[in-house]
Amino acid sequence: MARSTGEDAQALFHSLRSAYAATPKNLKIIDLYVAFAVFTALIQVAYMAMVGSFPFNSFLSGILSCTGTAVLAVCLRIQVNKENKEFKDLPPERAYADFVLCNLVLHLVIMNFLG
Amino acid sequence: MARSPLILVALISLIPLLCHSFSPETPTGRRILVLVDDLAVKSSQSLYFKSLSSRGYELDFKLADDPKIALQRYGQYLYDGLVLFCPTVERFGGSIDQAAILDFVDSGHDLIIAADVQSSDLIREIATECGADFDEDPAAMVIDHINYAVSENEGDHTVIASDNLIKSDVILGSSKIEAPVLFQGIGHSLNPANSLVFKVLSASPATYSANPKSKLSSPPALTGSAISLVSVMQARNNARILISGSLSMFSNRFFRSGVQKAQSSTKHEKSGNEQFLTEISKWVFHERGHLKAVNVKHHKVGEEDEPAVYRIKDDLEYSVEIYEWSGSSWEPYVADDVQVQFYMMSPYVLKTLTSDKKGVYSTSFKVPDVYGVFQFKVEYEKLGYTTLSLSKQIPVRPFKHNEYERFIPAAYPYYGAAFSMMVGFFLFSFVHLYSK
Amino acid sequence: MAAEPRWGSGGGAAALLLLLLVAAASICHAASNFLPVSDAHRSAALELFAPVDGSFGSLEETSEALQSFDILGIERRTNVRGSTCSSAVEVLGSSSSPVKDVFYALKVSSLLKCDVRQSQLEAIASRLKSVPSDASSLNDFYYSIGGLVLIKNQIPVVDVLLEDADKVFQAIKALSQSDGRWRYSSDNPVSSTYAAGMALETLAGVISLASNEIGQSRIDAVKNDILKLFDSIEKYDDGTFYFDEKVDGVGPLATTSSVVQGLTAFASTASGRVKLPEDNILGLTKYFLSIGIPGDAKEFFNQVNSLSCLENSRVSVPLILALPATVVSLTNKDKLKVRVTTALGSRSPPLKVKLVRAFISGSKDASVIENQELIFDSEGAFHILDLLPTSIDVGKYTFVFEIVLQDSEDAKVYVTGGQTKVPVYISAIIKIENAEISVLDSDLGSVDTQKKLNLGKEDDVSLAANHLQKLRLSFQLSTPHGHAFKPHQAILKLKHEKAEHIFLVGNSGKKFQVILDFLGLVEKFFYLSGRYDIQLSIGDAVMENSFCQDLGHVELDLPEAPEKAPRPAAQPDDPFSKYGPKAEISHIFRAPEKRPSENLSLAFLALTLLPFLGFLVGLLKLGVNLKNFPSAPVPAMFAILFHVGIGSILALYALFWLKLDLFTTLKALGLLGVFVMFVGHRILSHLASTSSKLKSA
Amino acid sequence: MSASETAGERTVRHAFGNVLAFFILLLIGVLAFSIRLFSVIKYESVIHEFDPYFNYRVTQFLTKNGIYDFWNWFDDRTWYPLGRVIGGTVYPGLTLTAGTLWWVLNSLNIPLSVETVCVFTAPTFSAFASWATYFLTKEVKGPGAGLAAAALLGMVPSYISRSVAGSYDNEAVAIFALIFTFYLYIKTLNTGSLFYATFNAISYFYMVCSWGGYTFIINLIPMHVLLCIVTGRYSSRLYIAYAPLVVLGTLLAALVPVVGFNAVMTSEHFASFLVFIIIHVVALVYYIKGILSPRMFKVAVTLVLSVGIAVCCAVIAILIAVVASSPTKGWSGRSLSLLDPTYASKYIPIIASVSEHQPPTWPSYFMDINVLAFLVPAGIIACFLPLSDASSFVVLYIVTSVYFSGVMVRLMLVLAPAACIMSGIALSEAFDTLTGSIKFQLLGYSSVNSQAAAGDASPDSTSAQSNALKPDKSEETAKERTSKKSKKKEKEREKEKEQVDQSSVQPRAGRRLQVLPLEASIIGVFLLILLGAFYVVHCVWAAAEAYSAPSIVLTSQTQDGGLHVFDDFREAYAWLRHNTEVDDKVASWWDYGYQTTAMANRTVIVDNNTWNNTHIATVGTAMSSPEKAAWEIFNSLDVKYVLVVFGGLVGYPSDDINKFLWMVRIGGGVFPHIKEPDYLRDGQYRIDSQATPTMLNSLMYKLSYYRFVETDGKGFDRVRRTEIGKKYFKLTHFDEVFTTHHWMVRIYKLRPPKNRIRGKAKKSKSKTSSASTSKRTAKIKKNPWQ
């Protein structure tokens, strides 16, 4: 049984990789970007866990900037994804513009809150 | 000769215009009204009065029931002090009554009350208002069969030679009173809860207060050291009151007569009365122990002018100047127990002020890290001295938004993250747009 | 005391009482003992009249000083003479000097026997004589007449007789009032007793100066005035009489003395005896004696002078019966001495002193001694009651003496004031026997613990009792004669630190005892258990060994206090506790948050930058290229501008974080934003069009 | 070609409709603004009630000292001696808004006083609110419903009650912010563009600045998201609408000082985070599902489930732990009392003491939302055919807000917009159907045959044409018996048309089915119009009579019909301002704190911002203590004057005696020696002779009724309708210094401490002994020389 699940997992990963390989490059870039944000966030969490959340506002802004970036990137990915039928009438440039605007706002807030 | 008093009155009526009455600037008033119930008292007590007038007081003798006497005219007080040597007066003449006298005291003037055997309810009531309860029994006298003054003609030991005086230089002067003080009259008791009044001359344990002529039927109301013979009271507005149970202790007879305590061989040529009463009258008329505090200053360390508001954790300096009235001028007051509180509902900081010997007291401390409306409080109470209570309100505010610590090392990783995100975004925005 | 109200009503009428009534009255005098003028006075006189650099000040003071010295028989200070005389003479010399000064100058010169030229005196005399005729105020009369009288006594040669004495007399008399008082001047309505004295003296002077006899009727009128004046005499509770002045400013002493001087002067000059009740004279004398030693020179002079007037008056010389010591101790066999002198303490005429009777003061019961004559001890000038009879035990007595003059002539001259009552204290050491303290069981007084006490020495017993028991303290007091003695003060005190309780020790015969039944007392004791200190104080005026002694203590255990039992009153805590410096307070600051080591944070800073590198690497790995970058120059420029714009915005943010404040940032952001929007729109639309072209193609 | 023609017509009609809609909106705005001016007309242009005065004061400070000083403002004139950090404890939205308005106007050289701006802020924003409603509803059910909803909201009483000119309170702008945020959320949800998401976050920020009620949003939206996920309506638009909102919103909220870290610490916000996590999980799942083959997906599911569940449990456990650890279980009292209506009255008297925190009564529902109450269910039903994300959201909104309004009267305010939207929808739907069927009936005969062949285009278009012609006639007729409603009806019809035309055939067939007989529909229309008319009448009445009294000035009808004005409050405050030292402290119950600081400019001990329970309890204790104790408390607080409000003379019911029990409770909450039962005679609160001694000796009683008996011989209290218990008494530690004309405000001064302390001896004693003294006078004087 365990073996079967193991195999399933094997198969699953395999198929996942193959499926993912199909994704276009620009999406991959986005994914990379997301990953980058997420890792940064994780490192900070680890740091917080070690030394405690003393400058709490800095901690928050640090984490949330990463999270925000990630989330926005995901949104962008969703919108520029060709497969996604919901957004076929929304041109990717428009999506990109929104994305930039949103990011700028985000970073303004972050800077204000960073202390 | 006959019209000189009239002239005197005329003068006095002018005085308020010319001369200062009791004021914080010159606490020692000069004009004293003496009410007697028999003009003979002026003569029989003359030594005491002489000691007063020799110190520059203008004494104005009046019969207590003289219909012309008045304490104030046109809202101005005519006198700075009042001496009641009229134990038996039932009702004052003129515009004076109990309320008038109490108002006189409550407006910061000084009072000397001498009661005696058979003294009237009026006098007793005034004394009570000042916190001293005389023995209810009108015929009672203070009797002491152990500490009486030996005399060949005085048999029922009502003339008491007492020498347990209050230990206070400011009240009784620095020179020790050697001879015992003669006392003949009625005793009074003080309410122990009353913090304004204290015994100056108190009785010995064997003393009791009763009618010497009749046998004791019930336990005497006052016995032992609970009996106070002479008390002083300093009102909250620093008016001072002397309450004595004996008029005769002021008399020339007692001033002059020698003293020998029973069961003690030492015989003093002269009783302590003169010194005792003179010294205490100096205290009562503010020639001693009257303090004033002037220019209270506080400012941040390193600055000069005082701010409208402090911030928490500021370092500040506080200073105040205290002077004592020497009877003629203000001398720097020197002590080491003046304290200042930094107070909000309870003292947050309480420090003893350090004094240079020129009357300036100062200290410095750090404002607590609690914001609110604080007060600098100086509550200086010392036996025999007038109470100093200064309070100065000063708000303490928390940090402003831009006064908090920034660029904290501990937060470097977060800063780093935020900026790497920004740079990352910049790159990404470029890459995403143009990569194919 | 029963007689009190009668006096209250009849006091004013005292002056009119006849002698027999006076006797009765004098019995009712409060018992009192007045000592005659003694050496104390003389020493006092010396310090009161201390000459300041060779003079007593003004002439008036000088005269007073000198007179007092004369009266008291103190030898005169010659060193004063020169300066004083010269000043006096000078005053007399100038014709402008006021009458008053002239008067005193004359007085001084007469006292000091200064040599004043007769011519001068005559000039003055004539001047003074002219004064009364047109004088209006009493003072003028007084001083002028007084001056004349002085001159007359000094140098009889000079003619000072008044022709119009009668007129002057009238003028002065015109100032008298119906109530016996006088006015200072005709235009001054206030009438004064003091003035009366002056007036009488002046009148006396007028009479003595009168060239021809003044009408008897007038003199009688004046006598009548005097009697009226005596209606207003005042009385103190110790039987002394004095005159009070309604016009304030003049003390009773001055007033009385002026009256006395006037009275005596008038009486001595006026023909025929002035009828005055003896006890008034005596009362006045006693008044002056009662003063003791006055506080200032003027009063001293008044006192002494008027005493001497009384003594030298022809009318009635008061005799003073005095006891040097009224406290007689049985233990050291004191004798009861009585001395009879004149007011100034000079020897009295031969007389006998009789102890009419003696009784325990305050009690109505029969006297302990009846008529007993005192033996005269010549060298001490004492009358001694040699051995006190055994019937006299310790206690307060009132002795009633009577002076019996041997010579009937003297009886006219001297005033004895009938009987004199003197309080006498017979004191002694009281015997204290078998004192003991014991704790009894409540029910059948069986003794639980018992301790002997030796009172008068020190004791320290310690007892224990509960609320069902009793405490008994008992002792015996007896006089040397073995009678029971009841001290005035017999008090037992129980002192708890919270409360204090006092009990009287009652007696039955000699035996004194107090029994405290704690069961009945728990309420009174506020249910306070614990240590009670016992203090016994026994004392009396005539008990020479009075004591107040701590006997020890008793441990009480009382039941628990029920609800709403009365609380004891607050005991006097130390009133000085609130003084003195308080303990210092310093604020404890919040501890700052714990900071990690800087290295750690730096390390993590590096770590947070790692993913960024990862990102870059990843990009390269993915083979990012910029093929899509617009080739045409215009869009390319826009593209660059666009990203520069974004970059500058981000840079602005960085600046904002570093130093800028919100508003400047927002302003700048606004501008940049518009710019970026414009550029962005251009480039993006360009890209869009190209991509759509691609799609369509 | 016919198609193109019809299209042309359509665009014309479209444009026409938009213009019309625009003007109607304009009119609605004017209506919403002007209906709130009754208070200014009937009374005067003055700030109302209590809190507005504080806001007014703050605004003044802002306009005077600029934003940074405002932000760092430490106010030492309230909450003496603690002081209050205004910048950190106030919701700055309203103040900033008014301040900005003022600044803009002045920079345009329109010199308006700050007060004027403050007075008219609320009406202005209510106009905005109605427009926001329009947009929101438009997103949900098309512009017709939008207009109807906007019109309804413009004059809904419960909103009027908080936004009349002069009631310058947070709610005034908050409601607008609330609706607008919802609108943007829905918009984002519909379009799925980050653009709107950004603005959504920003408007959420504005909401947070304005009102504590923002927690409603941050809980409602996650609920909706959850609902969508559960009902399988997850879409990537949902993700875009929600995820950025949480991140940006949280950050922005944390920027507001008063919220600060609460935005992540307190559990009002945890729901959003939880949902945030969930939505990511879901998104991931959908993504994987997208890229995997079904078989593989099954495997993935099994794996993910086995792992994921564990993770979820862990997360939940952590959350619960955090909640448990955080103070007050992480829920501030007000929000707790939302979940458990009895919470406040049970645990937090200070919250329960405020009347607007009490649960409402049924009449108040009718009073506040009137006929909407009946229309709402219809609206809900309408929302369910067909159920879109948006409509599901409004349904959720109405349901929750109904619940909350049941907890606190004050939250009626949240209910009102929902109700308006629902009723708007309902109305438009109803009119739609009715008019539709009318029209159908009217031209039924002409195109009976065409009915037979449903589905093909041509008759469709003709019918469309005829539709286009017919209504224009009926429109004339409609114009005569006008009332906006009818107009709107027209528009709705047209809008409906387009929608229908655009939309697929299916609903069209539906419309075919729901045809009513002509008469019925006409009557229906008529009834609906009647209903609307009734609503309008009610609203106008409410605005004019019920809600426009500025409680600072009171009026009453005199017998002869004249108007009697009670201006006691301002009288009293003016007295304080002119007759007391600047630094004097004035103690009163906290209701009057704001007014005292704003109007009298004197330092107060407590005020309406009830941030420190202990301090308020201290004042409460003082008020309910006997005089001496009270004096000591006040003296320790350096109080110089005590102010009490007393309605007994003129029958002003909301005076301190009626609030007294609350003082006792609050005081007793902190100082146990104050016990409520001591003030109640067997359970009931009374001040007549039956009252308990504790009550009669309490400071509040004495200060209220001191000298009251002098007004009429017997001291009859017109509020309590009884004679007071203790009539003649003296004050030992206080002096009456001022009492206003109608005795509504009474000001007392603390006496200074006694200058002397009297001895113990009794006075009475002297009377008895005076007899003996008269005897003594008879005695002879004592010789002073002896």
Short mmCIF file of C-alpha atoms in Angstrom, two decimals, chain D residues 275-543:
data_model
loop_
_atom_site.label_atom_id
_atom_site.label_comp_id
_atom_site.label_asym_id
_atom_site.label_seq_id
_atom_site.Cartn_x
_atom_site.Cartn_y
_atom_site.Cartn_z
CA VAL D 275 -9.61 32.68 4.63
CA PHE D 276 -6.49 34.08 3.03
CA ILE D 277 -4.72 30.80 3.69
CA ILE D 278 -7.69 28.77 2.57
CA ILE D 279 -8.06 30.63 -0.67
CA HIS D 280 -4.45 29.98 -1.48
CA VAL D 281 -4.87 26.32 -0.84
CA VAL D 282 -7.92 26.31 -3.03
CA ALA D 283 -6.19 28.29 -5.72
CA LEU D 284 -3.34 25.81 -5.70
CA VAL D 285 -5.74 22.93 -5.93
CA TYR D 286 -7.55 24.47 -8.88
CA TYR D 287 -4.25 25.19 -10.57
CA ILE D 288 -3.01 21.68 -10.19
CA LYS D 289 -6.35 20.36 -11.31
CA GLY D 290 -5.95 22.54 -14.31
CA ILE D 291 -2.61 21.17 -15.34
CA LEU D 292 -3.13 17.55 -14.41
CA SER D 293 -5.00 14.73 -15.96
CA PRO D 294 -8.07 13.70 -13.88
CA ARG D 295 -6.49 10.42 -12.81
CA MET D 296 -3.35 12.01 -11.59
CA PHE D 297 -5.46 14.66 -9.93
CA LYS D 298 -7.21 12.03 -7.86
CA VAL D 299 -3.86 10.80 -6.63
CA ALA D 300 -2.85 14.34 -5.88
CA VAL D 301 -6.06 14.91 -3.95
CA THR D 302 -5.49 11.84 -1.82
CA LEU D 303 -1.98 12.98 -1.06
CA VAL D 304 -2.85 16.59 -0.51
CA LEU D 305 -5.81 15.73 1.66
CA SER D 306 -3.75 13.47 3.86
CA VAL D 307 -1.13 16.17 4.24
CA GLY D 308 -3.30 19.24 3.94
CA ILE D 309 -5.78 18.30 6.59
CA ALA D 310 -3.00 17.89 9.07
CA VAL D 311 -1.65 21.30 8.08
CA CYS D 312 -5.03 22.91 8.37
CA CYS D 313 -5.57 21.44 11.81
CA ALA D 314 -2.20 22.77 12.86
CA VAL D 315 -2.99 26.22 11.51
CA ILE D 316 -6.37 26.30 13.20
CA ALA D 317 -4.83 25.11 16.45
CA ILE D 318 -2.26 27.90 16.25
CA LEU D 319 -4.93 30.45 15.52
CA ILE D 320 -7.03 29.34 18.45
CA ALA D 321 -3.99 29.42 20.68
CA VAL D 322 -3.24 32.98 19.59
CA VAL D 323 -6.82 34.01 20.14
CA ALA D 324 -6.88 32.46 23.58
CA SER D 325 -3.61 34.10 24.50
CA SER D 326 -4.56 37.59 23.30
CA PRO D 327 -6.33 39.83 25.83
CA THR D 328 -10.14 39.70 26.15
CA LYS D 329 -9.84 36.54 24.07
CA GLY D 330 -8.66 38.88 21.36
CA TRP D 331 -12.07 40.42 21.02
CA SER D 332 -12.70 43.93 22.14
CA GLY D 333 -15.85 44.31 24.20
CA ARG D 334 -17.96 45.87 21.52
CA SER D 335 -17.28 43.12 19.01
CA LEU D 336 -17.87 40.47 21.64
CA SER D 337 -21.23 42.00 22.38
CA LEU D 338 -21.92 41.61 18.67
CA LEU D 339 -21.50 37.87 18.84
CA ASP D 340 -23.15 37.53 22.22
CA PRO D 341 -25.78 40.24 22.59
CA THR D 342 -25.89 39.83 26.36
CA TYR D 343 -22.13 40.08 26.75
CA ALA D 344 -21.85 43.81 27.29
CA SER D 345 -24.66 44.19 29.77
CA LYS D 346 -23.20 41.24 31.60
CA TYR D 347 -19.56 42.21 31.77
CA ILE D 348 -18.96 45.74 30.59
CA PRO D 349 -21.41 48.17 32.16
CA ILE D 350 -19.61 51.05 30.52
CA ILE D 351 -20.57 49.75 27.12
CA ALA D 352 -24.03 48.74 28.18
CA SER D 353 -24.60 52.17 29.70
CA VAL D 354 -24.63 53.80 26.29
CA SER D 355 -28.19 53.81 25.04
CA GLU D 356 -27.19 53.18 21.44
CA HIS D 357 -25.51 49.95 22.48
CA GLN D 358 -28.81 48.53 23.62
CA PRO D 359 -30.72 46.06 21.42
CA PRO D 360 -33.38 47.85 19.39
CA THR D 361 -37.11 47.48 19.81
CA TRP D 362 -39.40 46.40 16.99
CA PRO D 363 -40.95 49.83 16.57
CA SER D 364 -37.50 51.23 16.04
CA TYR D 365 -37.16 48.96 13.03
CA PHE D 366 -40.29 50.35 11.52
CA MET D 367 -39.22 53.82 12.48
CA ASP D 368 -35.83 53.48 10.91
CA ILE D 369 -36.34 51.48 7.74
CA ASN D 370 -40.09 51.67 7.42
CA VAL D 371 -41.50 49.90 4.33
CA LEU D 372 -38.07 48.60 3.36
CA ALA D 373 -38.59 46.00 6.02
CA PHE D 374 -41.29 44.51 3.81
CA LEU D 375 -39.44 44.88 0.56
CA VAL D 376 -36.24 43.21 1.77
CA PRO D 377 -37.51 39.60 1.52
CA ALA D 378 -38.66 40.29 -2.01
CA GLY D 379 -35.23 41.67 -2.74
CA ILE D 380 -33.56 38.57 -1.36
CA ILE D 381 -35.72 36.38 -3.55
CA ALA D 382 -34.89 38.56 -6.55
CA CYS D 383 -31.21 38.09 -5.76
CA PHE D 384 -31.57 34.37 -6.09
CA LEU D 385 -32.76 34.47 -9.70
CA PRO D 386 -30.16 34.17 -11.01
CA LEU D 387 -27.63 33.97 -8.15
CA SER D 388 -24.39 35.69 -9.07
CA ASP D 389 -21.33 36.26 -6.89
CA ALA D 390 -22.42 39.86 -6.43
CA SER D 391 -25.98 39.06 -5.45
CA SER D 392 -24.82 36.36 -3.10
CA PHE D 393 -22.65 39.01 -1.49
CA VAL D 394 -25.51 41.42 -0.91
CA VAL D 395 -27.62 38.60 0.45
CA LEU D 396 -24.88 37.77 2.87
CA TYR D 397 -24.62 41.44 3.71
CA ILE D 398 -28.29 41.86 4.49
CA VAL D 399 -28.41 38.71 6.60
CA THR D 400 -25.43 39.58 8.76
CA SER D 401 -26.42 43.21 9.14
CA VAL D 402 -29.90 42.21 10.21
CA TYR D 403 -28.35 40.07 12.91
CA PHE D 404 -26.04 42.81 14.10
CA SER D 405 -28.70 45.45 14.08
CA GLY D 406 -30.59 43.11 16.36
CA VAL D 407 -27.72 43.44 18.80
CA MET D 408 -27.11 47.18 18.81
CA VAL D 409 -29.42 49.98 17.80
CA ARG D 410 -26.43 51.79 16.44
CA LEU D 411 -25.83 49.09 13.83
CA MET D 412 -29.19 49.81 12.25
CA LEU D 413 -26.93 52.12 10.34
CA VAL D 414 -25.20 49.16 8.73
CA LEU D 415 -28.48 47.51 8.03
CA ALA D 416 -29.98 50.52 6.28
CA PRO D 417 -27.86 50.41 3.10
CA ALA D 418 -28.36 46.70 2.76
CA ALA D 419 -32.07 47.13 3.18
CA CYS D 420 -32.08 49.93 0.61
CA ILE D 421 -30.18 47.83 -1.89
CA MET D 422 -32.48 44.90 -1.39
CA SER D 423 -35.60 47.00 -1.63
CA GLY D 424 -34.16 48.75 -4.64
CA ILE D 425 -33.68 45.42 -6.31
CA ALA D 426 -37.09 44.29 -5.25
CA LEU D 427 -38.79 47.41 -6.52
CA SER D 428 -37.04 47.43 -9.83
CA GLU D 429 -37.75 43.74 -10.36
CA ALA D 430 -41.38 44.25 -9.46
CA PHE D 431 -41.80 47.22 -11.72
CA ASP D 432 -39.93 45.34 -14.36
CA THR D 433 -42.25 42.39 -14.30
CA LEU D 434 -45.41 44.45 -13.95
CA THR D 435 -44.62 46.96 -16.64
CA GLY D 436 -43.30 44.15 -18.76
CA SER D 437 -46.54 42.27 -18.51
CA ILE D 438 -48.53 45.47 -19.06
CA LYS D 439 -46.62 46.11 -22.22
CA PHE D 440 -46.99 42.51 -23.21
CA GLN D 441 -50.71 42.67 -22.70
CA LEU D 442 -51.03 45.94 -24.61
CA LEU D 443 -49.26 44.75 -27.74
CA GLY D 444 -50.20 41.14 -27.15
CA TYR D 445 -52.87 41.10 -29.92
CA SER D 446 -50.66 42.59 -32.55
CA SER D 447 -48.05 39.91 -32.25
CA VAL D 448 -50.01 36.87 -31.13
CA ASN D 449 -48.84 34.94 -34.10
CA SER D 450 -45.31 35.86 -33.52
CA GLN D 451 -45.69 34.30 -30.11
CA ALA D 452 -46.24 30.96 -31.72
CA ALA D 453 -42.86 30.91 -33.32
CA ALA D 454 -40.74 31.92 -30.43
CA GLY D 455 -37.02 31.84 -30.95
CA ASP D 456 -36.37 33.27 -34.43
CA ALA D 457 -34.94 36.69 -34.81
CA SER D 458 -37.24 38.82 -36.95
CA PRO D 459 -40.35 39.02 -34.74
CA ASP D 460 -37.91 39.43 -31.97
CA SER D 461 -36.56 42.55 -33.53
CA THR D 462 -40.02 43.85 -34.45
CA SER D 463 -41.22 43.30 -30.98
CA ALA D 464 -38.14 45.10 -29.87
CA GLN D 465 -38.99 47.93 -32.20
CA SER D 466 -42.57 48.09 -31.05
CA ASN D 467 -41.30 48.02 -27.51
CA ALA D 468 -39.23 51.01 -28.40
CA LEU D 469 -42.27 52.91 -29.70
CA LYS D 470 -44.93 51.94 -27.20
CA PRO D 471 -43.21 52.94 -24.02
CA ASP D 472 -42.53 56.41 -25.37
CA LYS D 473 -46.27 57.02 -25.41
CA SER D 474 -46.87 55.47 -22.07
CA GLU D 475 -43.91 57.52 -20.98
CA GLU D 476 -45.85 60.72 -21.76
CA THR D 477 -48.72 59.46 -19.67
CA ALA D 478 -46.29 58.47 -17.00
CA LYS D 479 -44.77 61.93 -17.05
CA GLU D 480 -48.07 63.52 -16.09
CA ARG D 481 -48.64 61.51 -12.94
CA THR D 482 -44.95 61.76 -12.48
CA SER D 483 -42.95 61.09 -9.33
CA LYS D 484 -39.47 59.96 -10.03
CA LYS D 485 -40.50 56.43 -9.49
CA SER D 486 -42.43 56.30 -12.75
CA LYS D 487 -39.52 57.80 -14.65
CA LYS D 488 -37.28 55.30 -13.10
CA LYS D 489 -39.70 52.60 -14.09
CA GLU D 490 -39.34 53.71 -17.67
CA LYS D 491 -35.63 53.63 -17.48
CA GLU D 492 -35.63 50.30 -15.78
CA ARG D 493 -37.70 48.95 -18.63
CA GLU D 494 -35.25 50.16 -21.18
CA LYS D 495 -32.25 49.00 -19.26
CA GLU D 496 -33.94 45.70 -18.79
CA LYS D 497 -34.43 45.64 -22.53
CA GLU D 498 -30.81 46.02 -23.37
CA GLN D 499 -29.84 43.51 -20.79
CA VAL D 500 -32.36 41.14 -22.15
CA ASP D 501 -31.33 41.81 -25.68
CA GLN D 502 -27.73 41.24 -24.88
CA SER D 503 -28.40 38.30 -22.69
CA SER D 504 -29.19 34.91 -24.06
CA VAL D 505 -32.65 33.77 -25.08
CA GLN D 506 -33.34 31.79 -21.96
CA PRO D 507 -34.41 34.51 -19.53
CA ARG D 508 -36.46 35.96 -22.35
CA ALA D 509 -38.49 32.81 -22.44
CA GLY D 510 -38.71 33.15 -18.67
CA ARG D 511 -40.24 36.58 -19.18
CA ARG D 512 -42.71 35.14 -21.54
CA LEU D 513 -43.82 32.83 -18.79
CA GLN D 514 -44.24 35.38 -15.99
CA VAL D 515 -47.04 37.40 -17.53
CA LEU D 516 -49.72 38.90 -15.29
CA PRO D 517 -53.17 40.11 -16.23
CA LEU D 518 -53.26 43.79 -17.19
CA GLU D 519 -55.46 45.06 -14.38
CA ALA D 520 -53.54 43.24 -11.73
CA SER D 521 -50.30 44.68 -12.95
CA ILE D 522 -51.67 48.20 -13.18
CA ILE D 523 -53.01 47.92 -9.67
CA GLY D 524 -49.70 46.47 -8.63
CA VAL D 525 -47.83 49.41 -10.12
CA PHE D 526 -50.22 51.77 -8.45
CA LEU D 527 -49.80 50.06 -5.10
CA LEU D 528 -46.05 50.12 -5.42
CA ILE D 529 -46.13 53.84 -6.17
CA LEU D 530 -48.40 54.31 -3.17
CA LEU D 531 -45.95 52.40 -1.06
CA GLY D 532 -43.13 54.57 -2.30
CA ALA D 533 -45.14 57.69 -1.60
CA PHE D 534 -45.83 56.51 1.90
CA TYR D 535 -42.13 55.87 2.40
CA VAL D 536 -41.25 59.32 1.18
CA VAL D 537 -43.78 60.92 3.50
CA HIS D 538 -42.47 58.96 6.42
CA CYS D 539 -38.88 59.83 5.67
CA VAL D 540 -39.62 63.52 5.39
CA TRP D 541 -41.48 63.41 8.65
CA ALA D 542 -38.66 61.55 10.34
CA ALA D 543 -36.11 63.98 9.01
#
